[in-house]
Amino acid sequence: MHFLNHIFLIVFICFSYTKCVDISVKDLKVEYLVNPLAVDVAEPRLQWTLEATDPQKHSLSQKAYQILVSSDEQSLAKNVGNLWDTGKVASDLTNHIHYKGKTLNAGQIVYWKVKVWDQEDKESTFSTVAYWGKGLNTWTGQWIGAPNGLQHEAQKQLKDIDQKVVQSHQGLLPVLYMRKQYSTPSTTKVKSAILYATAQGVYKVWINNMLVSDQKMNPGWTDFRKTINYQSYDVTNLITGKDTAISVLLGTGWYSGYIGFSRQYKLYGADQSLLVELHVQYEDNTTAVIKSDNTWKVSTGSILYSDMLHGQLSYENLEPKNWRFLNFDDSKWAQVVARPTDKNVALVADSGVPIRVTQEIKPIAKWQSKPGIWVFDFGQNSVGWIRLKKPAGAQTRVQLRYAEVLNPDGSIYTLNLRSALATDTYVFTDSSENTVEPDFTFHGYRYVEISGYPGEPQLTDLTARVIHSDTPLKSRLETSNPLVNKLISNIRWGQRSNFISVPTDCPQRDERLGWMGDAEIFVHTASYNGDVAAFYTKWMRDVVDGQSAEGGFSDVAPRMVDPADGAPAWGDAGVIVPYTVYKMFGDLQMVSNHYEPMNKWMTYIGSQNPDYMWTKRLNNNFGDWLQVNADTPKEVMNTAYYGYDALLMSRMAAALNRPEDVKKYTDLHQNIANAFNKAFVNSTDGRIKGDTQTGYVIALAFELLPEKLRPLAANHLADNIKAHNWHLTTGFIGVGYLCPTLTQFGHHDVAYKLLLQETYPSWGYSINNNATTIWERWDGWTKEKGFQNPGMNSFNHYSLGSVGRWLWQSVAGIDNNGNGVAFKDILISPKPGANLYNLTASYHSINGQIDNSWVTNGTHIKFNALIPVNTRATIDVTFIRNETVHSNVGSGSYQFIGELNKHYDQVINELIF
Ligand code: RAM
């Protein structure tokens, strides 16, 4: 066995008179975002990553940094930081560094760069230049919408042509077309132009017929009664001549469209409105602000509705031709109405991640379910819509219906969409050859049924456009086992499909809500798959906006469905999500921002449960949702969660350096544990009331059992799984902690058995029955019973995919070491087993990329690890005979080759090798 450390021949030629630096600076971000144009935070956090200039070198680190921030690029080019020059700061920090320079003006854009010194005090060159903008403090634009009669007129028109839809869906409102043309007061050229925009609704903006961005469904979803996010776009290149036309499509979106269950619409308001400010700076340094006001014009057009749940209906002949171009005659359009600004609603620069089309998929097969009705299979359940090629001369009504699954006869199965129509309809009248796609809707689907298409639609005529909040999903995990790879793929698709402005439960039926229980159980897995920190930063505001006056977090955020506060394990997302984001990304800011709301939640529970058992304020009390004939007693689960909250609060209090709260919450955790043990645990044999897998799992994972009972409880857990013939019985809650707990308490082989199980209930069972995403229920479809009750049967829910965390942490073996956060102190502890002959894992942490891989023949193994610059790692390779734990090693690549030790031999032999 050897450490490559010892044998690496370091050949590094440096073409420089001075000593050559070992690291370079990359990936500059502000508040997790690349060059954001509007940041509302007072002291935005800056970050970068480091790369080794020679990947063969070890133990590289950053000894110091210097940040320069300037009001203009020219000064920065001369290495002048006229807003902030940190000088050489002795620090190994590369993220969460607060800007402490001069106060910035509203709308100001600033430029920055950074250089670092390596472990030997050698200085790097400066990074490339990045920038950020300060958000707007005040708005002079007005909220504008359509005069009353306008939408009714269009609705009446719609009634004449599409009776059936309108009768059943009264709330469908036509999309508004808005425009404003202005002439520039200045004759000089534009130096910079930033467009700030938002809506009570959902919007798209063009300048001179050019779409300002590829972002979709802006401004996304917030609790519109409290917070509205605005977006900012650099439109400098779009403003060319003296005259400029701004055109906007304004749909209903989450604000006034159909939302949540069945017949809910206009939840936040009856009419859409728009708010826009275009800030232009000319080369002669004059400025202009063009804003939404009552001089704008409004009309309706071809889009008779574009609804998130129900889809889009467009009549081509109703489109005002060339309405987005300069000099379009809008004299017949109505004048908009300006609406008062609600001072109680905060307008906030969007801190989240825009929704974009991130992939296109071509269909793999098609067939006729009835003559003239074609079904297309895209091979993958995903979220978005179809871009359809319209044939020349088509004068017809073409309808696309979306579905996740099929009936046995090959027709699409849509019952599980409940009242969501999920249908896009185009009435074509002009003869142009074209492609069409909807504007403000999205569908969860694998299959598309198309009717009314002239002739036979070809595979090339339909393209699936995949959308989601575009969090970079750079991390990769792959093994030699196709079943495990499919599970990993299904988990990733579940995440992509349900990260749409908020973390949702499902993307297809009439629900699509920010269910907190689902979020709580999946956040850890999500944080391994990609950089989701900004996404959760935005969502935590929705969570806190939804907190009741008494302190109750809700079941869904943005809060909406139900007046009740959150159930145990659902409301607890308000504590678990900030904790997990802190652990995974080092985000102490999120913890401190929401510390008081979290405290309030603890008081909310504690004040009515003075005996430390969570038996009151249970609200919807969901329990271990969708478990398999193994209902964990609710008092057991709920009390365990109360204990878990206390445990996490004590850790967060410690991170914030609040010793009194550390004591308060450590004591609370202990008191809850005592009450839990007294009421539910047999103190001799460690049996827990209910005797369910979930009961054992959460008691162990939430550190509630006395030490001597832990192995006993873990054995009961393993025995229970064995008694179910190596099957799990856990629902949404237990499943997230199941495999990690088995591994932690020495039953890694049992966890592997669950991973590889292919009969019901298991992940493998769904995969063998064509799952390309994670199902809501273990029995979404079974050979014996067919589809589960359509009242609740989504095929794209991520909750049961929370096993992803374990694949990363315990199989690939990439985790934080002990109390470490943000992978600065890394634990590499892979546990090869089963028939995973190869594994390759690459996790893009906030502190750099961590790569693990192995290849084995079942008796010998070669293991590689790559530790990022400026981090330390403990590498546990005790799965190799005569190997040990290598503590606190520096960056670089390491290789270990040897014989698998006895224990792993056994695991592997039992499991297939
Ligand atoms: C369902 C949702 C969600 C779950 C709640 C309790 O309707 O789909 O996944 O958290 O119920």
Short mmCIF file of N, CA and C in Angstrom, two decimals, residues 151-172 174 304-305 313 315 318 397:
data_model
loop_
_atom_site.label_atom_id
_atom_site.label_comp_id
_atom_site.label_asym_id
_atom_site.label_seq_id
_atom_site.Cartn_x
_atom_site.Cartn_y
_atom_site.Cartn_z
N GLN A 151 -60.35 42.41 -20.07
CA GLN A 151 -60.21 40.96 -19.97
C GLN A 151 -61.55 40.26 -20.13
N HIS A 152 -62.63 40.92 -19.66
CA HIS A 152 -63.96 40.35 -19.83
C HIS A 152 -64.33 40.20 -21.29
N GLU A 153 -64.01 41.26 -22.05
CA GLU A 153 -64.27 41.24 -23.49
C GLU A 153 -63.62 40.01 -24.11
N ALA A 154 -62.35 39.86 -23.78
CA ALA A 154 -61.61 38.74 -24.37
C ALA A 154 -62.17 37.42 -23.88
N GLN A 155 -62.61 37.40 -22.64
CA GLN A 155 -63.20 36.16 -22.10
C GLN A 155 -64.47 35.81 -22.84
N LYS A 156 -65.25 36.86 -23.16
CA LYS A 156 -66.49 36.64 -23.90
C LYS A 156 -66.19 36.03 -25.26
N GLN A 157 -65.15 36.60 -25.85
CA GLN A 157 -64.71 36.11 -27.15
C GLN A 157 -64.34 34.62 -27.02
N LEU A 158 -63.64 34.34 -25.95
CA LEU A 158 -63.20 32.97 -25.70
C LEU A 158 -64.40 32.06 -25.51
N LYS A 159 -65.42 32.59 -24.84
CA LYS A 159 -66.63 31.82 -24.57
C LYS A 159 -67.26 31.38 -25.88
N ASP A 160 -67.26 32.31 -26.84
CA ASP A 160 -67.87 31.96 -28.11
C ASP A 160 -67.11 30.83 -28.79
N ILE A 161 -65.80 30.89 -28.70
CA ILE A 161 -65.06 29.89 -29.45
C ILE A 161 -64.74 28.64 -28.65
N ASP A 162 -64.58 28.74 -27.37
CA ASP A 162 -64.19 27.56 -26.61
C ASP A 162 -65.09 27.35 -25.40
N GLN A 163 -66.33 27.17 -25.69
CA GLN A 163 -67.36 27.01 -24.68
C GLN A 163 -66.98 26.08 -23.53
N LYS A 164 -66.60 24.89 -23.92
CA LYS A 164 -66.43 23.84 -22.91
C LYS A 164 -65.39 24.21 -21.86
N VAL A 165 -64.24 24.67 -22.34
CA VAL A 165 -63.16 25.00 -21.42
C VAL A 165 -63.58 26.11 -20.48
N VAL A 166 -64.20 27.11 -21.04
CA VAL A 166 -64.54 28.27 -20.25
C VAL A 166 -65.57 27.95 -19.18
N GLN A 167 -66.52 27.12 -19.54
CA GLN A 167 -67.53 26.79 -18.55
C GLN A 167 -66.92 26.09 -17.34
N SER A 168 -66.00 25.18 -17.62
CA SER A 168 -65.45 24.44 -16.49
C SER A 168 -64.31 25.21 -15.81
N HIS A 169 -63.77 26.19 -16.47
CA HIS A 169 -62.63 26.90 -15.89
C HIS A 169 -62.83 28.41 -15.98
N GLN A 170 -63.74 28.89 -15.18
CA GLN A 170 -64.10 30.30 -15.19
C GLN A 170 -62.92 31.24 -15.00
N GLY A 171 -61.94 30.78 -14.26
CA GLY A 171 -60.87 31.69 -13.86
C GLY A 171 -59.81 31.92 -14.91
N LEU A 172 -59.90 31.26 -16.05
CA LEU A 172 -58.84 31.41 -17.05
C LEU A 172 -58.90 32.80 -17.68
N PRO A 174 -57.26 35.90 -20.16
CA PRO A 174 -56.35 36.10 -21.29
C PRO A 174 -55.04 36.76 -20.88
N LEU A 304 -55.28 33.16 -25.39
CA LEU A 304 -56.54 33.34 -24.68
C LEU A 304 -56.44 32.90 -23.24
N TYR A 305 -55.55 32.01 -22.97
CA TYR A 305 -55.09 31.80 -21.60
C TYR A 305 -53.79 31.03 -21.65
N LEU A 313 -54.08 28.17 -24.59
CA LEU A 313 -54.95 28.16 -25.77
C LEU A 313 -54.62 29.39 -26.60
N TYR A 315 -55.12 31.38 -30.43
CA TYR A 315 -55.76 31.54 -31.74
C TYR A 315 -54.85 32.43 -32.58
N LEU A 318 -55.74 35.91 -33.87
CA LEU A 318 -55.95 37.03 -32.95
C LEU A 318 -54.65 37.75 -32.59
N ARG A 397 -56.98 23.02 -35.82
CA ARG A 397 -56.83 23.11 -34.37
C ARG A 397 -56.02 21.90 -33.91
#
